[in-house]
């Protein structure tokens, strides 16, 4: 191997390293975007879950009140 071959090989390796650095930068920025989107989605799903539980609780309370008022005459104002 001559010195010229060594220089050529070193230049090729340098180009590969630059390409690898560029790809790493792209992956890093994509990871930040992904994390931001995942956080927003998790927050949205949490609120959706809270609304669902609130609806379930309200429906349950209403059904229980209907049952209680239909079975209990004093609750309806009757004696």
PDB file of N, CA and C in Angstrom:
ATOM      1  N   UNK A   1       0.835  -1.179   0.000  1.00  0.00           N
ATOM      2  CA  UNK A   1       0.000   0.000   0.000  1.00  0.00           C
ATOM      3  C   UNK A   1       0.879   1.242   0.000  1.00  0.00           C
ATOM      4  N   UNK A   2       0.431   2.125  -0.775  1.00  0.00           N
ATOM      5  CA  UNK A   2       1.189   3.372  -0.831  1.00  0.00           C
ATOM      6  C   UNK A   2       0.511   4.411   0.040  1.00  0.00           C
ATOM      7  N   UNK A   3       1.181   5.498   0.194  1.00  0.00           N
ATOM      8  CA  UNK A   3       0.630   6.581   1.003  1.00  0.00           C
ATOM      9  C   UNK A   3      -0.633   7.138   0.355  1.00  0.00           C
ATOM     10  N   UNK A   4      -0.669   7.148  -0.939  1.00  0.00           N
ATOM     11  CA  UNK A   4      -1.841   7.646  -1.661  1.00  0.00           C
ATOM     12  C   UNK A   4      -3.057   6.760  -1.369  1.00  0.00           C
ATOM     13  N   UNK A   5      -2.860   5.447  -1.316  1.00  0.00           N
ATOM     14  CA  UNK A   5      -3.953   4.528  -0.985  1.00  0.00           C
ATOM     15  C   UNK A   5      -4.468   4.789   0.428  1.00  0.00           C
ATOM     16  N   UNK A   6      -3.525   5.024   1.334  1.00  0.00           N
ATOM     17  CA  UNK A   6      -3.914   5.311   2.717  1.00  0.00           C
ATOM     18  C   UNK A   6      -4.742   6.591   2.808  1.00  0.00           C
ATOM     19  N   UNK A   7      -4.350   7.603   2.061  1.00  0.00           N
ATOM     20  CA  UNK A   7      -5.082   8.867   2.066  1.00  0.00           C
ATOM     21  C   UNK A   7      -6.477   8.660   1.475  1.00  0.00           C
ATOM     22  N   UNK A   8      -6.578   7.912   0.388  1.00  0.00           N
ATOM     23  CA  UNK A   8      -7.875   7.637  -0.237  1.00  0.00           C
ATOM     24  C   UNK A   8      -8.792   6.871   0.724  1.00  0.00           C
ATOM     25  N   UNK A   9      -8.207   5.887   1.393  1.00  0.00           N
ATOM     26  CA  UNK A   9      -8.995   5.100   2.345  1.00  0.00           C
ATOM     27  C   UNK A   9      -9.460   5.981   3.505  1.00  0.00           C
ATOM     28  N   UNK A  10      -8.592   6.847   3.963  1.00  0.00           N
ATOM     29  CA  UNK A  10      -8.946   7.749   5.054  1.00  0.00           C
ATOM     30  C   UNK A  10     -10.058   8.706   4.632  1.00  0.00           C
ATOM     31  N   UNK A  11     -10.019   9.200   3.399  1.00  0.00           N
ATOM     32  CA  UNK A  11     -11.057  10.088   2.892  1.00  0.00           C
ATOM     33  C   UNK A  11     -12.410   9.366   2.792  1.00  0.00           C
ATOM     34  N   UNK A  12     -12.374   8.104   2.350  1.00  0.00           N
ATOM     35  CA  UNK A  12     -13.611   7.316   2.268  1.00  0.00           C
ATOM     36  C   UNK A  12     -14.212   7.098   3.659  1.00  0.00           C
ATOM     37  N   UNK A  13     -13.360   6.802   4.608  1.00  0.00           N
ATOM     38  CA  UNK A  13     -13.844   6.601   5.976  1.00  0.00           C
ATOM     39  C   UNK A  13     -14.409   7.899   6.546  1.00  0.00           C
ATOM     40  N   UNK A  14     -13.764   9.001   6.213  1.00  0.00           N
ATOM     41  CA  UNK A  14     -14.248  10.301   6.679  1.00  0.00           C
ATOM     42  C   UNK A  14     -15.630  10.597   6.093  1.00  0.00           C
ATOM     43  N   UNK A  15     -15.837  10.279   4.827  1.00  0.00           N
ATOM     44  CA  UNK A  15     -17.146  10.473   4.195  1.00  0.00           C
ATOM     45  C   UNK A  15     -18.205   9.592   4.856  1.00  0.00           C
ATOM     46  N   UNK A  16     -17.824   8.355   5.153  1.00  0.00           N
ATOM     47  CA  UNK A  16     -18.772   7.455   5.812  1.00  0.00           C
ATOM     48  C   UNK A  16     -19.142   7.981   7.192  1.00  0.00           C
ATOM     49  N   UNK A  17     -18.157   8.509   7.905  1.00  0.00           N
ATOM     50  CA  UNK A  17     -18.430   9.065   9.225  1.00  0.00           C
ATOM     51  C   UNK A  17     -19.354  10.276   9.135  1.00  0.00           C
ATOM     52  N   UNK A  18     -19.148  11.125   8.133  1.00  0.00           N
ATOM     53  CA  UNK A  18     -20.027  12.280   7.955  1.00  0.00           C
ATOM     54  C   UNK A  18     -21.453  11.839   7.651  1.00  0.00           C
ATOM     55  N   UNK A  19     -21.592  10.822   6.799  1.00  0.00           N
ATOM     56  CA  UNK A  19     -22.924  10.290   6.503  1.00  0.00           C
ATOM     57  C   UNK A  19     -23.581   9.734   7.769  1.00  0.00           C
ATOM     58  N   UNK A  20     -22.794   9.031   8.560  1.00  0.00           N
ATOM     59  CA  UNK A  20     -23.310   8.458   9.794  1.00  0.00           C
ATOM     60  C   UNK A  20     -23.735   9.565  10.773  1.00  0.00           C
ATOM     61  N   UNK A  21     -22.969  10.607  10.861  1.00  0.00           N
ATOM     62  CA  UNK A  21     -23.327  11.744  11.726  1.00  0.00           C
ATOM     63  C   UNK A  21     -24.623  12.403  11.251  1.00  0.00           C
ATOM     64  N   UNK A  22     -24.756  12.560   9.941  1.00  0.00           N
ATOM     65  CA  UNK A  22     -25.987  13.146   9.391  1.00  0.00           C
ATOM     66  C   UNK A  22     -27.202  12.281   9.727  1.00  0.00           C
ATOM     67  N   UNK A  23     -27.041  10.974   9.561  1.00  0.00           N
ATOM     68  CA  UNK A  23     -28.148  10.062   9.875  1.00  0.00           C
ATOM     69  C   UNK A  23     -28.484  10.110  11.368  1.00  0.00           C
ATOM     70  N   UNK A  24     -27.454  10.207  12.195  1.00  0.00           N
ATOM     71  CA  UNK A  24     -27.686  10.286  13.642  1.00  0.00           C
ATOM     72  C   UNK A  24     -28.437  11.575  13.992  1.00  0.00           C
ATOM     73  N   UNK A  25     -28.093  12.674  13.343  1.00  0.00           N
ATOM     74  CA  UNK A  25     -28.796  13.940  13.586  1.00  0.00           C
ATOM     75  C   UNK A  25     -30.269  13.845  13.178  1.00  0.00           C
ATOM     76  N   UNK A  26     -30.513  13.219  12.041  1.00  0.00           N
ATOM     77  CA  UNK A  26     -31.895  13.051  11.569  1.00  0.00           C
ATOM     78  C   UNK A  26     -32.669  12.177  12.554  1.00  0.00           C
ATOM     79  N   UNK A  27     -32.044  11.102  12.998  1.00  0.00           N
ATOM     80  CA  UNK A  27     -32.717  10.214  13.955  1.00  0.00           C
ATOM     81  C   UNK A  27     -33.001  10.941  15.268  1.00  0.00           C
ATOM     82  N   UNK A  28     -32.067  11.759  15.703  1.00  0.00           N
ATOM     83  CA  UNK A  28     -32.240  12.511  16.943  1.00  0.00           C
ATOM     84  C   UNK A  28     -33.433  13.455  16.827  1.00  0.00           C
ATOM     85  N   UNK A  29     -33.519  14.171  15.716  1.00  0.00           N
ATOM     86  CA  UNK A  29     -34.638  15.103  15.544  1.00  0.00           C
ATOM     87  C   UNK A  29     -35.963  14.355  15.402  1.00  0.00           C
ATOM     88  N   UNK A  30     -35.956  13.215  14.743  1.00  0.00           N
ATOM     89  CA  UNK A  30     -37.174  12.405  14.620  1.00  0.00           C
ATOM     90  C   UNK A  30     -37.586  11.855  15.981  1.00  0.00           C
ATOM     91  N   UNK A  31     -36.622  11.508  16.810  1.00  0.00           N
ATOM     92  CA  UNK A  31     -36.937  11.002  18.151  1.00  0.00           C
ATOM     93  C   UNK A  31     -37.592  12.088  18.992  1.00  0.00           C
ATOM     94  N   UNK A  32     -37.130  13.316  18.856  1.00  0.00           N
ATOM     95  CA  UNK A  32     -37.730  14.429  19.599  1.00  0.00           C
ATOM     96  C   UNK A  32     -39.177  14.632  19.136  1.00  0.00           C
ATOM     97  N   UNK A  33     -39.399  14.596  17.829  1.00  0.00           N
ATOM     98  CA  UNK A  33     -40.764  14.745  17.299  1.00  0.00           C
ATOM     99  C   UNK A  33     -41.663  13.615  17.795  1.00  0.00           C
ATOM    100  N   UNK A  34     -41.123  12.397  17.777  1.00  0.00           N
ATOM    101  CA  UNK A  34     -41.900  11.234  18.213  1.00  0.00           C
ATOM    102  C   UNK A  34     -42.276  11.367  19.684  1.00  0.00           C
ATOM    103  N   UNK A  35     -41.324  11.761  20.509  1.00  0.00           N
ATOM    104  CA  UNK A  35     -41.593  11.897  21.939  1.00  0.00           C
ATOM    105  C   UNK A  35     -42.650  12.969  22.200  1.00  0.00           C
ATOM    106  N   UNK A  36     -42.555  14.072  21.482  1.00  0.00           N
ATOM    107  CA  UNK A  36     -43.539  15.146  21.640  1.00  0.00           C
ATOM    108  C   UNK A  36     -44.936  14.656  21.236  1.00  0.00           C
ATOM    109  N   UNK A  37     -45.021  13.970  20.108  1.00  0.00           N
ATOM    110  CA  UNK A  37     -46.304  13.439  19.650  1.00  0.00           C
ATOM    111  C   UNK A  37     -46.859  12.388  20.601  1.00  0.00           C
ATOM    112  N   UNK A  38     -45.987  11.535  21.122  1.00  0.00           N
ATOM    113  CA  UNK A  38     -46.430  10.499  22.054  1.00  0.00           C
ATOM    114  C   UNK A  38     -46.943  11.121  23.349  1.00  0.00           C
ATOM    115  N   UNK A  39     -46.290  12.176  23.809  1.00  0.00           N
ATOM    116  CA  UNK A  39     -46.731  12.858  25.026  1.00  0.00           C
ATOM    117  C   UNK A  39     -48.097  13.501  24.809  1.00  0.00           C
ATOM    118  N   UNK A  40     -48.275  14.146  23.665  1.00  0.00           N
ATOM    119  CA  UNK A  40     -49.569  14.765  23.368  1.00  0.00           C
ATOM    120  C   UNK A  40     -50.672  13.717  23.270  1.00  0.00           C
ATOM    121  N   UNK A  41     -50.366  12.594  22.639  1.00  0.00           N
ATOM    122  CA  UNK A  41     -51.359  11.529  22.507  1.00  0.00           C
ATOM    123  C   UNK A  41     -51.704  10.938  23.865  1.00  0.00           C
ATOM    124  N   UNK A  42     -50.697  10.738  24.710  1.00  0.00           N
ATOM    125  CA  UNK A  42     -50.956  10.195  26.051  1.00  0.00           C
ATOM    126  C   UNK A  42     -51.841  11.143  26.853  1.00  0.00           C
ATOM    127  N   UNK A  43     -51.577  12.440  26.753  1.00  0.00           N
ATOM    128  CA  UNK A  43     -52.394  13.428  27.465  1.00  0.00           C
ATOM    129  C   UNK A  43     -53.837  13.408  26.941  1.00  0.00           C
ATOM    130  N   UNK A  44     -53.974  13.339  25.619  1.00  0.00           N
ATOM    131  CA  UNK A  44     -55.305  13.305  25.022  1.00  0.00           C
ATOM    132  C   UNK A  44     -56.068  12.060  25.469  1.00  0.00           C
ATOM    133  N   UNK A  45     -55.418  10.913  25.489  1.00  0.00           N
ATOM    134  CA  UNK A  45     -56.073   9.676  25.884  1.00  0.00           C
ATOM    135  C   UNK A  45     -56.430   9.702  27.372  1.00  0.00           C
ATOM    136  N   UNK A  46     -55.593  10.354  28.195  1.00  0.00           N
ATOM    137  CA  UNK A  46     -55.884  10.466  29.622  1.00  0.00           C
ATOM    138  C   UNK A  46     -57.173  11.254  29.833  1.00  0.00           C
ATOM    139  N   UNK A  47     -57.306  12.399  29.141  1.00  0.00           N
ATOM    140  CA  UNK A  47     -58.522  13.201  29.263  1.00  0.00           C
ATOM    141  C   UNK A  47     -59.736  12.451  28.743  1.00  0.00           C
ATOM    142  N   UNK A  48     -59.564  11.707  27.664  1.00  0.00           N
ATOM    143  CA  UNK A  48     -60.673  10.930  27.118  1.00  0.00           C
ATOM    144  C   UNK A  48     -61.114   9.869  28.136  1.00  0.00           C
ATOM    145  N   UNK A  49     -60.155   9.253  28.801  1.00  0.00           N
ATOM    146  CA  UNK A  49     -60.463   8.262  29.821  1.00  0.00           C
ATOM    147  C   UNK A  49     -61.193   8.904  31.001  1.00  0.00           C
ATOM    148  N   UNK A  50     -60.765  10.096  31.397  1.00  0.00           N
ATOM    149  CA  UNK A  50     -61.446  10.809  32.490  1.00  0.00           C
ATOM    150  C   UNK A  50     -62.890  11.118  32.119  1.00  0.00           C
ATOM    151  N   UNK A  51     -63.120  11.590  30.913  1.00  0.00           N
ATOM    152  CA  UNK A  51     -64.485  11.885  30.474  1.00  0.00           C
ATOM    153  C   UNK A  51     -65.342  10.621  30.474  1.00  0.00           C
ATOM    154  N   UNK A  52     -64.774   9.520  30.023  1.00  0.00           N
ATOM    155  CA  UNK A  52     -65.508   8.257  29.983  1.00  0.00           C
ATOM    156  C   UNK A  52     -65.910   7.826  31.390  1.00  0.00           C
ATOM    157  N   UNK A  53     -64.973   7.899  32.334  1.00  0.00           N
ATOM    158  CA  UNK A  53     -65.295   7.528  33.712  1.00  0.00           C
ATOM    159  C   UNK A  53     -66.347   8.462  34.305  1.00  0.00           C
ATOM    160  N   UNK A  54     -66.283   9.731  33.993  1.00  0.00           N
ATOM    161  CA  UNK A  54     -67.280  10.680  34.493  1.00  0.00           C
ATOM    162  C   UNK A  54     -68.665  10.312  33.967  1.00  0.00           C
ATOM    163  N   UNK A  55     -68.754   9.980  32.704  1.00  0.00           N
ATOM    164  CA  UNK A  55     -70.035   9.590  32.107  1.00  0.00           C
ATOM    165  C   UNK A  55     -70.555   8.311  32.755  1.00  0.00           C
ATOM    166  N   UNK A  56     -69.680   7.342  32.968  1.00  0.00           N
ATOM    167  CA  UNK A  56     -70.087   6.083  33.599  1.00  0.00           C
ATOM    168  C   UNK A  56     -70.614   6.335  35.009  1.00  0.00           C
ATOM    169  N   UNK A  57     -69.935   7.174  35.764  1.00  0.00           N
ATOM    170  CA  UNK A  57     -70.368   7.475  37.140  1.00  0.00           C
ATOM    171  C   UNK A  57     -71.719   8.192  37.141  1.00  0.00           C
ATOM    172  N   UNK A  58     -71.884   9.162  36.259  1.00  0.00           N
ATOM    173  CA  UNK A  58     -73.152   9.903  36.199  1.00  0.00           C
ATOM    174  C   UNK A  58     -74.308   8.975  35.825  1.00  0.00           C
ATOM    175  N   UNK A  59     -74.104   8.126  34.833  1.00  0.00           N
ATOM    176  CA  UNK A  59     -75.161   7.194  34.423  1.00  0.00           C
ATOM    177  C   UNK A  59     -75.494   6.235  35.561  1.00  0.00           C
ATOM    178  N   UNK A  60     -74.470   5.754  36.252  1.00  0.00           N
ATOM    179  CA  UNK A  60     -74.700   4.843  37.374  1.00  0.00           C
ATOM    180  C   UNK A  60     -75.506   5.520  38.479  1.00  0.00           C
ATOM    181  N   UNK A  61     -75.163   6.759  38.806  1.00  0.00           N
ATOM    182  CA  UNK A  61     -75.894   7.490  39.850  1.00  0.00           C
ATOM    183  C   UNK A  61     -77.338   7.712  39.420  1.00  0.00           C
ATOM    184  N   UNK A  62     -77.558   8.086  38.189  1.00  0.00           N
ATOM    185  CA  UNK A  62     -78.929   8.315  37.696  1.00  0.00           C
ATOM    186  C   UNK A  62     -79.740   7.026  37.753  1.00  0.00           C
ATOM    187  N   UNK A  63     -79.161   5.919  37.310  1.00  0.00           N
ATOM    188  CA  UNK A  63     -79.873   4.634  37.337  1.00  0.00           C
ATOM    189  C   UNK A  63     -80.185   4.239  38.777  1.00  0.00           C
ATOM    190  N   UNK A  64     -79.237   4.414  39.681  1.00  0.00           N
ATOM    191  CA  UNK A  64     -79.492   4.096  41.094  1.00  0.00           C
ATOM    192  C   UNK A  64     -80.597   4.973  41.666  1.00  0.00           C
ATOM    193  N   UNK A  65     -80.609   6.252  41.315  1.00  0.00           N
ATOM    194  CA  UNK A  65     -81.659   7.144  41.801  1.00  0.00           C
ATOM    195  C   UNK A  65     -83.024   6.721  41.265  1.00  0.00           C
ATOM    196  N   UNK A  66     -83.078   6.344  40.015  1.00  0.00           N
ATOM    197  CA  UNK A  66     -84.344   5.874  39.422  1.00  0.00           C
ATOM    198  C   UNK A  66     -84.832   4.625  40.143  1.00  0.00           C
ATOM    199  N   UNK A  67     -83.922   3.696  40.396  1.00  0.00           N
ATOM    200  CA  UNK A  67     -84.298   2.461  41.091  1.00  0.00           C
ATOM    201  C   UNK A  67     -84.768   2.769  42.505  1.00  0.00           C
ATOM    202  N   UNK A  68     -84.032   3.587  43.211  1.00  0.00           N
ATOM    203  CA  UNK A  68     -84.386   3.917  44.598  1.00  0.00           C
ATOM    204  C   UNK A  68     -85.728   4.624  44.659  1.00  0.00           C
ATOM    205  N   UNK A  69     -85.954   5.610  43.796  1.00  0.00           N
ATOM    206  CA  UNK A  69     -87.206   6.360  43.828  1.00  0.00           C
ATOM    207  C   UNK A  69     -88.401   5.527  43.361  1.00  0.00           C
ATOM    208  N   UNK A  70     -88.149   4.530  42.530  1.00  0.00           N
ATOM    209  CA  UNK A  70     -89.267   3.701  42.086  1.00  0.00           C
ATOM    210  C   UNK A  70     -89.620   2.630  43.114  1.00  0.00           C
ATOM    211  N   UNK A  71     -88.699   2.278  43.976  1.00  0.00           N
ATOM    212  CA  UNK A  71     -88.943   1.221  44.969  1.00  0.00           C
ATOM    213  C   UNK A  71     -89.366   1.795  46.321  1.00  0.00           C
ATOM    214  N   UNK A  72     -88.891   2.936  46.660  1.00  0.00           N
ATOM    215  CA  UNK A  72     -89.093   3.511  47.998  1.00  0.00           C
ATOM    216  C   UNK A  72     -90.244   4.531  47.965  1.00  0.00           C
ATOM    217  N   UNK A  73     -91.434   4.170  48.466  1.00  0.00           N
ATOM    218  CA  UNK A  73     -92.563   5.115  48.448  1.00  0.00           C
ATOM    219  C   UNK A  73     -92.307   6.404  49.239  1.00  0.00           C
ATOM    220  N   UNK A  74     -91.679   6.367  50.436  1.00  0.00           N
ATOM    221  CA  UNK A  74     -91.437   7.644  51.136  1.00  0.00           C
ATOM    222  C   UNK A  74     -90.532   8.576  50.351  1.00  0.00           C
ATOM    223  N   UNK A  75     -89.681   8.031  49.534  1.00  0.00           N
ATOM    224  CA  UNK A  75     -88.791   8.876  48.747  1.00  0.00           C
ATOM    225  C   UNK A  75     -89.568   9.639  47.668  1.00  0.00           C
ATOM    226  N   UNK A  76     -90.715   9.085  47.253  1.00  0.00           N
ATOM    227  CA  UNK A  76     -91.529   9.730  46.223  1.00  0.00           C
ATOM    228  C   UNK A  76     -92.525  10.693  46.832  1.00  0.00           C
ATOM    229  N   UNK A  77     -92.567  10.785  48.147  1.00  0.00           N
ATOM    230  CA  UNK A  77     -93.497  11.695  48.799  1.00  0.00           C
ATOM    231  C   UNK A  77     -94.789  11.007  49.172  1.00  0.00           C
ATOM    232  N   UNK A  78     -94.890   9.685  49.024  1.00  0.00           N
ATOM    233  CA  UNK A  78     -96.074   8.929  49.365  1.00  0.00           C
ATOM    234  C   UNK A  78     -95.888   8.266  50.722  1.00  0.00           C
ATOM    235  N   UNK A  79     -97.019   7.988  51.357  1.00  0.00           N
ATOM    236  CA  UNK A  79     -96.951   7.313  52.664  1.00  0.00           C
ATOM    237  C   UNK A  79     -97.604   5.987  52.623  1.00  0.00           C
TER     238      UNK A  79
END
